[in-house]
PDB file of C-alpha atoms in Angstrom:
ATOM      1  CA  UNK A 296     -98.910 101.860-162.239  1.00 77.00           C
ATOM      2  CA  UNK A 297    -101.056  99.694-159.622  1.00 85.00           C
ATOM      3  CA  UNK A 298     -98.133  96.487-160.692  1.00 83.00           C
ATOM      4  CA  UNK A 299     -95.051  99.452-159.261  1.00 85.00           C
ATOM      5  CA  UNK A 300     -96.938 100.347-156.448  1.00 87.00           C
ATOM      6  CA  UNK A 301     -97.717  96.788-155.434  1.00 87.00           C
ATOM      7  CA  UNK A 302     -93.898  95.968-156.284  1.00 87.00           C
ATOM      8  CA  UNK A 303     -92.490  98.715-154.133  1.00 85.00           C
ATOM      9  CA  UNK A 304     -94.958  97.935-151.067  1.00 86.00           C
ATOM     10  CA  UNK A 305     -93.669  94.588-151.076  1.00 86.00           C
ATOM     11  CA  UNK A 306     -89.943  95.774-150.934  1.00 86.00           C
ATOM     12  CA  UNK A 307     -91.013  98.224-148.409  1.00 87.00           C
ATOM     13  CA  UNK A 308     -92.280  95.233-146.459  1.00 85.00           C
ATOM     14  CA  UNK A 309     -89.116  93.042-146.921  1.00 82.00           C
ATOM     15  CA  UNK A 310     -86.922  96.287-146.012  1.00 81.00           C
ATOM     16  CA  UNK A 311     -89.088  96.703-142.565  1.00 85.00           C
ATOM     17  CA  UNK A 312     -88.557  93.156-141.730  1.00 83.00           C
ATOM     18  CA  UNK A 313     -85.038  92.981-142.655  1.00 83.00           C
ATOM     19  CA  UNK A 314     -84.653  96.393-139.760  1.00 86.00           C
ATOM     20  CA  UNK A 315     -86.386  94.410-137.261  1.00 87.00           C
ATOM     21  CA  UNK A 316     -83.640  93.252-134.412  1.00 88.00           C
ATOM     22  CA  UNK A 317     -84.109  90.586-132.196  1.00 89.00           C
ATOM     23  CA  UNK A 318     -82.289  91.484-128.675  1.00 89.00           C
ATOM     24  CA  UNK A 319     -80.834  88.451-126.631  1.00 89.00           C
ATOM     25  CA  UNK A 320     -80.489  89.416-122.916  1.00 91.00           C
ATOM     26  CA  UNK A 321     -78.094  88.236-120.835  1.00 90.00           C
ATOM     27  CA  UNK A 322     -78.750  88.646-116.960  1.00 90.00           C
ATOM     28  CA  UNK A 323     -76.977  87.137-114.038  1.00 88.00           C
ATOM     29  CA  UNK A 324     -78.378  88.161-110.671  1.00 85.00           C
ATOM     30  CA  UNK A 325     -78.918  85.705-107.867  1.00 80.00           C
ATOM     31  CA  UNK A 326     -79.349  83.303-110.770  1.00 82.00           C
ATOM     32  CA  UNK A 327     -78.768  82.919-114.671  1.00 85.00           C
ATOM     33  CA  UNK A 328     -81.356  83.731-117.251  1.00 87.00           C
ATOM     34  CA  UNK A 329     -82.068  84.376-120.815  1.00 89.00           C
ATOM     35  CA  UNK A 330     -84.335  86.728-122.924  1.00 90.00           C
ATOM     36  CA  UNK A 331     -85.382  86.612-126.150  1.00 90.00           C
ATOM     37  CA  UNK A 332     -86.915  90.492-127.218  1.00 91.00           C
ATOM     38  CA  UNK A 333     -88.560  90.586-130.087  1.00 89.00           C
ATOM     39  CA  UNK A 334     -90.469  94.068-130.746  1.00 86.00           C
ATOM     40  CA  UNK A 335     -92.982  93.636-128.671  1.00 86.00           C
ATOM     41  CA  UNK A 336     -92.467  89.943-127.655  1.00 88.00           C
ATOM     42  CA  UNK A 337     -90.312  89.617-124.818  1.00 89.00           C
ATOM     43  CA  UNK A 338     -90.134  85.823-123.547  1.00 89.00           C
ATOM     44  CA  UNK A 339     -87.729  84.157-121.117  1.00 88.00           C
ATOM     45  CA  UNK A 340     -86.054  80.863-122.600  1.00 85.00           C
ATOM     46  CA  UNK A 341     -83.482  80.021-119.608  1.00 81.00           C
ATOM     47  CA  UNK A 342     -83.204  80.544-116.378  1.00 84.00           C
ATOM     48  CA  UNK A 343     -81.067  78.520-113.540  1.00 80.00           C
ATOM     49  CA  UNK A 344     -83.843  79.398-110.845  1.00 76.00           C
ATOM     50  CA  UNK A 345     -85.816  76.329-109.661  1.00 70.00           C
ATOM     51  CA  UNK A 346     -89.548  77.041-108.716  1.00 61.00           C
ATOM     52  CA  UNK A 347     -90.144  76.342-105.362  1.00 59.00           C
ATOM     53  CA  UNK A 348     -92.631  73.750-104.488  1.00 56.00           C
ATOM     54  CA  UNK A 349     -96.042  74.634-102.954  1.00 56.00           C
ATOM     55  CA  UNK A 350     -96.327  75.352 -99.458  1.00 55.00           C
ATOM     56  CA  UNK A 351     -98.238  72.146 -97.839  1.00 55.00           C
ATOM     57  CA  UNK A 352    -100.542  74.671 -95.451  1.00 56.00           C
ATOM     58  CA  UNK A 353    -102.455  75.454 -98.078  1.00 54.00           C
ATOM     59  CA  UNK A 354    -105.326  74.002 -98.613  1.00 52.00           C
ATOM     60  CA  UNK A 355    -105.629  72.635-101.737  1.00 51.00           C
ATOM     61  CA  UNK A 356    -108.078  70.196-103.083  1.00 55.00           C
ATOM     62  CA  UNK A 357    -107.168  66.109-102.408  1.00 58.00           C
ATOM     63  CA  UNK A 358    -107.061  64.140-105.431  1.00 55.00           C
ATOM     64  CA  UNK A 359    -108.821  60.894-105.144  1.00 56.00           C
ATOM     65  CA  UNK A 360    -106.535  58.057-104.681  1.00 56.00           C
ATOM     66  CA  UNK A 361    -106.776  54.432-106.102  1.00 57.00           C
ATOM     67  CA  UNK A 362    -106.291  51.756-103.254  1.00 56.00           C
ATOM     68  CA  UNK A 363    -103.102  50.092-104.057  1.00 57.00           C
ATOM     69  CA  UNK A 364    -101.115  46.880-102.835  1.00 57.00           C
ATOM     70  CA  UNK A 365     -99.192  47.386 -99.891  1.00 56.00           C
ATOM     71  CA  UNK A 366     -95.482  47.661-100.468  1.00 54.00           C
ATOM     72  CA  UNK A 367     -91.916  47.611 -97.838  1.00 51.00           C
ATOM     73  CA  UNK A 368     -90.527  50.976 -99.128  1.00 52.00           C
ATOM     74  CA  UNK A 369     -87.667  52.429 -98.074  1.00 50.00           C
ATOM     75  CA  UNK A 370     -88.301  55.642 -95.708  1.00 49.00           C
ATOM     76  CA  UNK A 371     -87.601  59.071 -97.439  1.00 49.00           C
ATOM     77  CA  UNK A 372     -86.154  62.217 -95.666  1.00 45.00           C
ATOM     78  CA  UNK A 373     -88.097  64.997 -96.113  1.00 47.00           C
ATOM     79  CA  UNK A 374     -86.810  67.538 -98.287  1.00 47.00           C
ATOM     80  CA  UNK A 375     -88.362  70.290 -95.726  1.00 47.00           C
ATOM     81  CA  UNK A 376     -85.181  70.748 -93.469  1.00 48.00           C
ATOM     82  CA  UNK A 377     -82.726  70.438 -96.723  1.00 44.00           C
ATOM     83  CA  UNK A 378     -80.847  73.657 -97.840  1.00 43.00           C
ATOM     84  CA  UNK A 379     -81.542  74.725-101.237  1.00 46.00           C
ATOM     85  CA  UNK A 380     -78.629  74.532-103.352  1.00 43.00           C
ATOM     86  CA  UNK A 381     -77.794  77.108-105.823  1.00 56.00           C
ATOM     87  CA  UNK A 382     -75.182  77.383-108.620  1.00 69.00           C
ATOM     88  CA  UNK A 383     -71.718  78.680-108.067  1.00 81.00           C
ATOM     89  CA  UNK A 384     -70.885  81.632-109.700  1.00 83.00           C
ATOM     90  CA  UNK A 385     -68.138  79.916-111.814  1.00 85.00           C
ATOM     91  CA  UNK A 386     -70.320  77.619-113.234  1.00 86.00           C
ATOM     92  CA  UNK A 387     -72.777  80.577-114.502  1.00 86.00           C
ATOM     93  CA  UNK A 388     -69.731  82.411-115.544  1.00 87.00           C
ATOM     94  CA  UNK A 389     -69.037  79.246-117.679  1.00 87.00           C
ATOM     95  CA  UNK A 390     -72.162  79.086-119.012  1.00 86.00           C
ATOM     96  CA  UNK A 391     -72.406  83.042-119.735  1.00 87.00           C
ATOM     97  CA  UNK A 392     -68.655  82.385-121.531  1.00 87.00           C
ATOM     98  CA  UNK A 393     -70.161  78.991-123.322  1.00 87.00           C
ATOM     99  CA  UNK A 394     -73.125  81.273-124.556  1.00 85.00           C
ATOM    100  CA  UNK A 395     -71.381  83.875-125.779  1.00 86.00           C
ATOM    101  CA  UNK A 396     -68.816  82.010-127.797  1.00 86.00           C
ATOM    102  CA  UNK A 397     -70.994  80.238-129.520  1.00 82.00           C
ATOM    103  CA  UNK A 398     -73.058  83.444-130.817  1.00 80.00           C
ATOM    104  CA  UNK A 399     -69.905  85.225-131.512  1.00 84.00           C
ATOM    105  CA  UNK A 400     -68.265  82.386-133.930  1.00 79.00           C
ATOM    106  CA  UNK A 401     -70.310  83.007-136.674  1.00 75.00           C
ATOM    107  CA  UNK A 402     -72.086  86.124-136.203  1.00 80.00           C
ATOM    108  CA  UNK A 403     -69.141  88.253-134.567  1.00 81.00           C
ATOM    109  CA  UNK A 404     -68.952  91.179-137.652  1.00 82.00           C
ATOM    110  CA  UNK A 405     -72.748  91.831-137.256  1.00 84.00           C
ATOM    111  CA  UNK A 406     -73.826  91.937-133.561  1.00 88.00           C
ATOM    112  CA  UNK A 407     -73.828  95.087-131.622  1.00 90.00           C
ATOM    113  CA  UNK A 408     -73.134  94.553-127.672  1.00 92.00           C
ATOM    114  CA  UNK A 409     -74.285  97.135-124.943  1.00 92.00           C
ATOM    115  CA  UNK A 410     -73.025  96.482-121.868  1.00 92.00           C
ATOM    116  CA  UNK A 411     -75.451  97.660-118.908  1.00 93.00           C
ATOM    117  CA  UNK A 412     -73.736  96.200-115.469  1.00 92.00           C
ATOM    118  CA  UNK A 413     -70.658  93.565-115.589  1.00 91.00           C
ATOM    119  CA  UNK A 414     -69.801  93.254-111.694  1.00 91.00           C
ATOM    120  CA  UNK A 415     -68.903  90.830-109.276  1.00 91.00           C
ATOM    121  CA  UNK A 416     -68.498  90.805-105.371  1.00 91.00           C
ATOM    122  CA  UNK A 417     -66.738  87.818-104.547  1.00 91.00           C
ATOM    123  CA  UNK A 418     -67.558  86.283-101.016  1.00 90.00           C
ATOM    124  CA  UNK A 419     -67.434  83.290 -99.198  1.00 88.00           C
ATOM    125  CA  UNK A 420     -66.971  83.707 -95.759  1.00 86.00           C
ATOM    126  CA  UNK A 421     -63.292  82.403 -95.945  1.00 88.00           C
ATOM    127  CA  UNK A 422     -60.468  84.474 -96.708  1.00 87.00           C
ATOM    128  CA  UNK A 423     -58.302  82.117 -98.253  1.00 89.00           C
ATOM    129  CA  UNK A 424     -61.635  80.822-100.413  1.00 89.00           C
ATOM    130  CA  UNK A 425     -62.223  84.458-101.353  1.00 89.00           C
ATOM    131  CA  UNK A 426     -58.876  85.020-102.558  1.00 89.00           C
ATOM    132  CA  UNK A 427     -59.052  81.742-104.545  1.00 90.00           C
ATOM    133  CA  UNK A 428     -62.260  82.359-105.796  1.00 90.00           C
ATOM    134  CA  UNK A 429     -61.549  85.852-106.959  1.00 90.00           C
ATOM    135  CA  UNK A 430     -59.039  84.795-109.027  1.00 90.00           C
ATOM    136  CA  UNK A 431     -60.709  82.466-110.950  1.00 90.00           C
ATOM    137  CA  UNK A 432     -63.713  85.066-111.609  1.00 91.00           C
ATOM    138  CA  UNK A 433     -61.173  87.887-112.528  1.00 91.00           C
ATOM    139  CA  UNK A 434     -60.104  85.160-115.185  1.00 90.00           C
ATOM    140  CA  UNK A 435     -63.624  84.286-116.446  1.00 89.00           C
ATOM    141  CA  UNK A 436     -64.684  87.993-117.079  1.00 90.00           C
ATOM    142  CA  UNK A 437     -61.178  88.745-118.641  1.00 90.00           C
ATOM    143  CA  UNK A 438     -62.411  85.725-121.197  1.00 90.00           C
ATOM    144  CA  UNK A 439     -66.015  86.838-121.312  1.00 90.00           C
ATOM    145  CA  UNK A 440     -65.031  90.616-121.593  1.00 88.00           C
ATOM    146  CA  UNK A 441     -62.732  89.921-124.215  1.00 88.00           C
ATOM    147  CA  UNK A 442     -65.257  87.716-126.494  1.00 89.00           C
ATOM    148  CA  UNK A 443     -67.636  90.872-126.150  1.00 89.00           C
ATOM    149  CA  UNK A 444     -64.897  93.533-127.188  1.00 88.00           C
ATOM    150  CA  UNK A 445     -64.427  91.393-130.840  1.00 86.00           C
ATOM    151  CA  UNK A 446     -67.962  92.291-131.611  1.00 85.00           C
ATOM    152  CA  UNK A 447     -68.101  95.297-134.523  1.00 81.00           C
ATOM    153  CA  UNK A 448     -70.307  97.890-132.208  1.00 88.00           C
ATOM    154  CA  UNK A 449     -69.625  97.413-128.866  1.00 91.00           C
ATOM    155  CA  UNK A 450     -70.511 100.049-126.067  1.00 92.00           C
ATOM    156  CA  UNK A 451     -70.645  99.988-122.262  1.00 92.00           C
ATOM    157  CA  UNK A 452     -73.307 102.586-120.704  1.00 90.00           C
ATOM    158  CA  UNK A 453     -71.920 105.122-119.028  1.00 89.00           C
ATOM    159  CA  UNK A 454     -73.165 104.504-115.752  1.00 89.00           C
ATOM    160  CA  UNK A 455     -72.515 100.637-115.889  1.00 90.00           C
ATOM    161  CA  UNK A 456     -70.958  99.006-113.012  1.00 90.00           C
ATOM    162  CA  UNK A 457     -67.772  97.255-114.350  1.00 90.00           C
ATOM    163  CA  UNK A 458     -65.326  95.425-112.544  1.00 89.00           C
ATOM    164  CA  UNK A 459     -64.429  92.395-110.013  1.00 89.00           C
ATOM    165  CA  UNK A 460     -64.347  92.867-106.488  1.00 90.00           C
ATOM    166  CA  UNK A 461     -63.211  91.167-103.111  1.00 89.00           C
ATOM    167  CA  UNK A 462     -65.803  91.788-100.048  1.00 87.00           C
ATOM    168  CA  UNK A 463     -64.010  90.104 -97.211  1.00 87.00           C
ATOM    169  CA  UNK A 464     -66.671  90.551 -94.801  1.00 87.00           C
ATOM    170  CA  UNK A 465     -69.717  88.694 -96.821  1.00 86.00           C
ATOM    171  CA  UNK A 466     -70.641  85.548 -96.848  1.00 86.00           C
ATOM    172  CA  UNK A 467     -72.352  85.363-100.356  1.00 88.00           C
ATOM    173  CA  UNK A 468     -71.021  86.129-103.559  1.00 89.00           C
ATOM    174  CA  UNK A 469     -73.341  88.767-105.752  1.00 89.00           C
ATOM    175  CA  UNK A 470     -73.442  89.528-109.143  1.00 90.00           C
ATOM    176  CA  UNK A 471     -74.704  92.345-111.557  1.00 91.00           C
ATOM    177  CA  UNK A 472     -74.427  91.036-114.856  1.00 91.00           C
ATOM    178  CA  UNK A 473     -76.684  92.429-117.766  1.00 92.00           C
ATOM    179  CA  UNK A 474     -76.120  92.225-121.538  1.00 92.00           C
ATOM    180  CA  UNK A 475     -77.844  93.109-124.723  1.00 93.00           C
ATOM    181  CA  UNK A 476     -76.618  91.431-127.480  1.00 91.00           C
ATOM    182  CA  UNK A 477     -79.004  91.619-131.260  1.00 91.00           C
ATOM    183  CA  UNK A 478     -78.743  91.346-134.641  1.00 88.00           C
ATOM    184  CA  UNK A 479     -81.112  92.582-137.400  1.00 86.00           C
ATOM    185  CA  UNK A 480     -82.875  90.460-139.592  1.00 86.00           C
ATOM    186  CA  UNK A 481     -81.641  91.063-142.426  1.00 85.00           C
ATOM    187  CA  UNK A 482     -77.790  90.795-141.339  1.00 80.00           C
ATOM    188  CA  UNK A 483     -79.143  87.348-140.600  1.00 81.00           C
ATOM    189  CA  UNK A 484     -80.445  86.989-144.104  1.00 83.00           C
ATOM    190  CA  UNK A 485     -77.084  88.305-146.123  1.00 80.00           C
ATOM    191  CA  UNK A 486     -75.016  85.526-143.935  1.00 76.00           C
ATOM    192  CA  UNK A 487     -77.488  82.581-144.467  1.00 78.00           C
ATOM    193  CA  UNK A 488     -77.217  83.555-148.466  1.00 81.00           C
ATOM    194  CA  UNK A 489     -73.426  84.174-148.561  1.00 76.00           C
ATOM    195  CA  UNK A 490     -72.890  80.435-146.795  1.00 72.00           C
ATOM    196  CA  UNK A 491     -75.276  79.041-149.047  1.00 80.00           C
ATOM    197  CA  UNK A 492     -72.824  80.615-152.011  1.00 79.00           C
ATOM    198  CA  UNK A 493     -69.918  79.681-150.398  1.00 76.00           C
ATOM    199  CA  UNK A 494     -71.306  75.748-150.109  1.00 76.00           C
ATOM    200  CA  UNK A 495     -72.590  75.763-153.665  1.00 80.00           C
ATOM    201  CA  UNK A 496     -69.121  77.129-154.968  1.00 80.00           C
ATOM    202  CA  UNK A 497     -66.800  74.634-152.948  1.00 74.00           C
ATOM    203  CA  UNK A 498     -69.695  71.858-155.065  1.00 75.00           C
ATOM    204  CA  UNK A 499     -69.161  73.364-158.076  1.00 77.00           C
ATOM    205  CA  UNK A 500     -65.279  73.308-157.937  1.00 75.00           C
ATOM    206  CA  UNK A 501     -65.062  69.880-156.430  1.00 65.00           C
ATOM    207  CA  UNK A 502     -66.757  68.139-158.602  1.00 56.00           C
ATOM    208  CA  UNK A 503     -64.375  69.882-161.589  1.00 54.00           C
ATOM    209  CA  UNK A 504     -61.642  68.671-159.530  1.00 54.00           C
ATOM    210  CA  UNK A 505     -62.265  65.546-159.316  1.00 53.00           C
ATOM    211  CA  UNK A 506     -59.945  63.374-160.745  1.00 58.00           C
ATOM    212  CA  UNK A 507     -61.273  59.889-162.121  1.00 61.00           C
ATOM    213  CA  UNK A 508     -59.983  56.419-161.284  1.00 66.00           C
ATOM    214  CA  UNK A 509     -57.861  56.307-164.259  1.00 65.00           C
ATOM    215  CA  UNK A 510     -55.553  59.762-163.791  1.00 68.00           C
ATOM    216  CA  UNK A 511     -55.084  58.417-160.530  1.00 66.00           C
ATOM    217  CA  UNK A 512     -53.891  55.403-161.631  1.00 69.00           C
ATOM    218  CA  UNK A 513     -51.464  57.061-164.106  1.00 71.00           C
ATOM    219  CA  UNK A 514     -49.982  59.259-161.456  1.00 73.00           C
ATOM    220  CA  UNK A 515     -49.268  56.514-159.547  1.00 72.00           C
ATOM    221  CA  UNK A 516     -47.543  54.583-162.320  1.00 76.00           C
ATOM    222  CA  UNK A 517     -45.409  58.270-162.764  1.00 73.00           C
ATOM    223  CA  UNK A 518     -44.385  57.971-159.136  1.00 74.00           C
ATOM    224  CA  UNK A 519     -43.342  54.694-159.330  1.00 72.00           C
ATOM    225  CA  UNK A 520     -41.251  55.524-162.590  1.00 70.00           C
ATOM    226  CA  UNK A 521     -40.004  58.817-160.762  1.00 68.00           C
ATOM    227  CA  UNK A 522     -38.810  56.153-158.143  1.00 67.00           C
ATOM    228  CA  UNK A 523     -37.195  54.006-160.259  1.00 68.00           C
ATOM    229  CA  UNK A 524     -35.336  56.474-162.035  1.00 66.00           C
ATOM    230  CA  UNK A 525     -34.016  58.268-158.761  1.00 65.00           C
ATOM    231  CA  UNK A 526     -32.882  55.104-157.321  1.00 66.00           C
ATOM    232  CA  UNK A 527     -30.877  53.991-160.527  1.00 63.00           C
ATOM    233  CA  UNK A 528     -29.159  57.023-160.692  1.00 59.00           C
ATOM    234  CA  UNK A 529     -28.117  57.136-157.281  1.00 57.00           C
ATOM    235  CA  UNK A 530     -26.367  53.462-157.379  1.00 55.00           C
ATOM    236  CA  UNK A 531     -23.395  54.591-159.721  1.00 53.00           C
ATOM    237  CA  UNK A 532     -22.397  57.420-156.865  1.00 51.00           C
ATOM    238  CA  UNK A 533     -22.355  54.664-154.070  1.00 49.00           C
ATOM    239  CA  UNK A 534     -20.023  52.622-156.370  1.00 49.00           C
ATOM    240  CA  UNK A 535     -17.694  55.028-157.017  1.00 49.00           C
ATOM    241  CA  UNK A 536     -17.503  55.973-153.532  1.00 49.00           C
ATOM    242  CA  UNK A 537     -16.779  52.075-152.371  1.00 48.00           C
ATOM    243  CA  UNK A 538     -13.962  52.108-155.195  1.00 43.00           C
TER     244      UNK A 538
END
């Protein structure tokens, strides 16, 4: 009795940890980033937002210099009066697109999608730029949104924001991109195992289907013979025909 009890706790475990779902968020605001959820560890992995340096009116403690050789260096411009550059919304659609494919090739029939926001306002300032521009996003969501759709269970929340749109009078392009996308554990499991059998059977049959050095060297001395013979009996026709 205590051997069945210990038995079934231990498939009871294996079943609870084969439930468990890691969630992988997607979230494009101002900038791109990446969470990993896993119940209740939640930890960001990438993000396209560079930390600003430390503001020099601080005071913060001097560290002790060593007195060095004097050197001719070239002067520097400070990096105070430079604009901050930030990524274009293409290339974080491309990397949204990238990131996506690559978690859909393999695990495609298993993943379940929920779609929270997918919108963009496109806006540079320029007319002709917005038009340009907004054609290029509509294209990139079309791709991303269709990548999404081939998962098994896929939903979009009812009150998600969905679409592309042109704002004429902005000057900055915003975006209101959030996805969940997870798998369960043991989903995970059953496709590791089935590759593994796949592997092991294409082993097993290749090595029966082998062929050794001396079959091949009989099939080639039947192809030459096969040769031979066609060639000999297609001399007699071209006689005839010159007679």
């Amino acid at each position: 009795m205590t051997a069945l009890i210990i038995i079934g706790s231990v498939l009871l475990l294996f079943f609870l940890i084969g439930c468990i779902r890691p969630h992988v968020f997607l979230r494009v605001k101002e900038d791109f980033e990446v969470r990993i959820k896993v119940l209740f560890i939640n930890k960001r992995v990438f993000t396209t937002k560079k930390t600003e340096p430390p503001d020099p009116e601080l005071d913060l403690p001097q560290k002790k210099k060593k007195p060095k050789k004097k050197k001719t260096k070239k002067k520097k411009s400070t990096d105070k009066n430079k604009p901050k550059t930030k990524i274009a919304i293409m290339d974080i659609l491309d990397m949204v697109k990238k990131l996506i494919a690559t978690v859909f090739k393999k695990f495609k029939r298993y993943l379940r999608v929920r779609v929270y926001n997918f919108s963009v306002d496109v806006a540079t300032g320029d007319a002709a730029k917005t038009a340009i521009l907004f054609g290029a996003v509509c294209g990139a969501c079309s791709l991303i949104f269709e990548i999404l759709e081939g998962a098994m269970d896929f939903r979009i929340n009812d009150d998600a924001d969905i679409g592309a749109r042109c704002d004429y009078l902005s000057e900055k392009t915003r975006a209101n991109i959030e996805v969940d996308i997870s798998i369960s554990v043991g989903q995970v499991v059953r496709l590791a195992l089935s590759a593994a059998g796949v592997a092991l059977w294409g082993l097993l049959t290749a090595k029966k289907t082998k062929k050794t050095p001396k079959q091949k060297k009989n099939e080639k001395i039947k192809e030459n013979k096969d040769k031979k013979e066609i060639t000999a009996a297609q001399t007699p026709e071209r006689n005839e025909d010159n007679a």
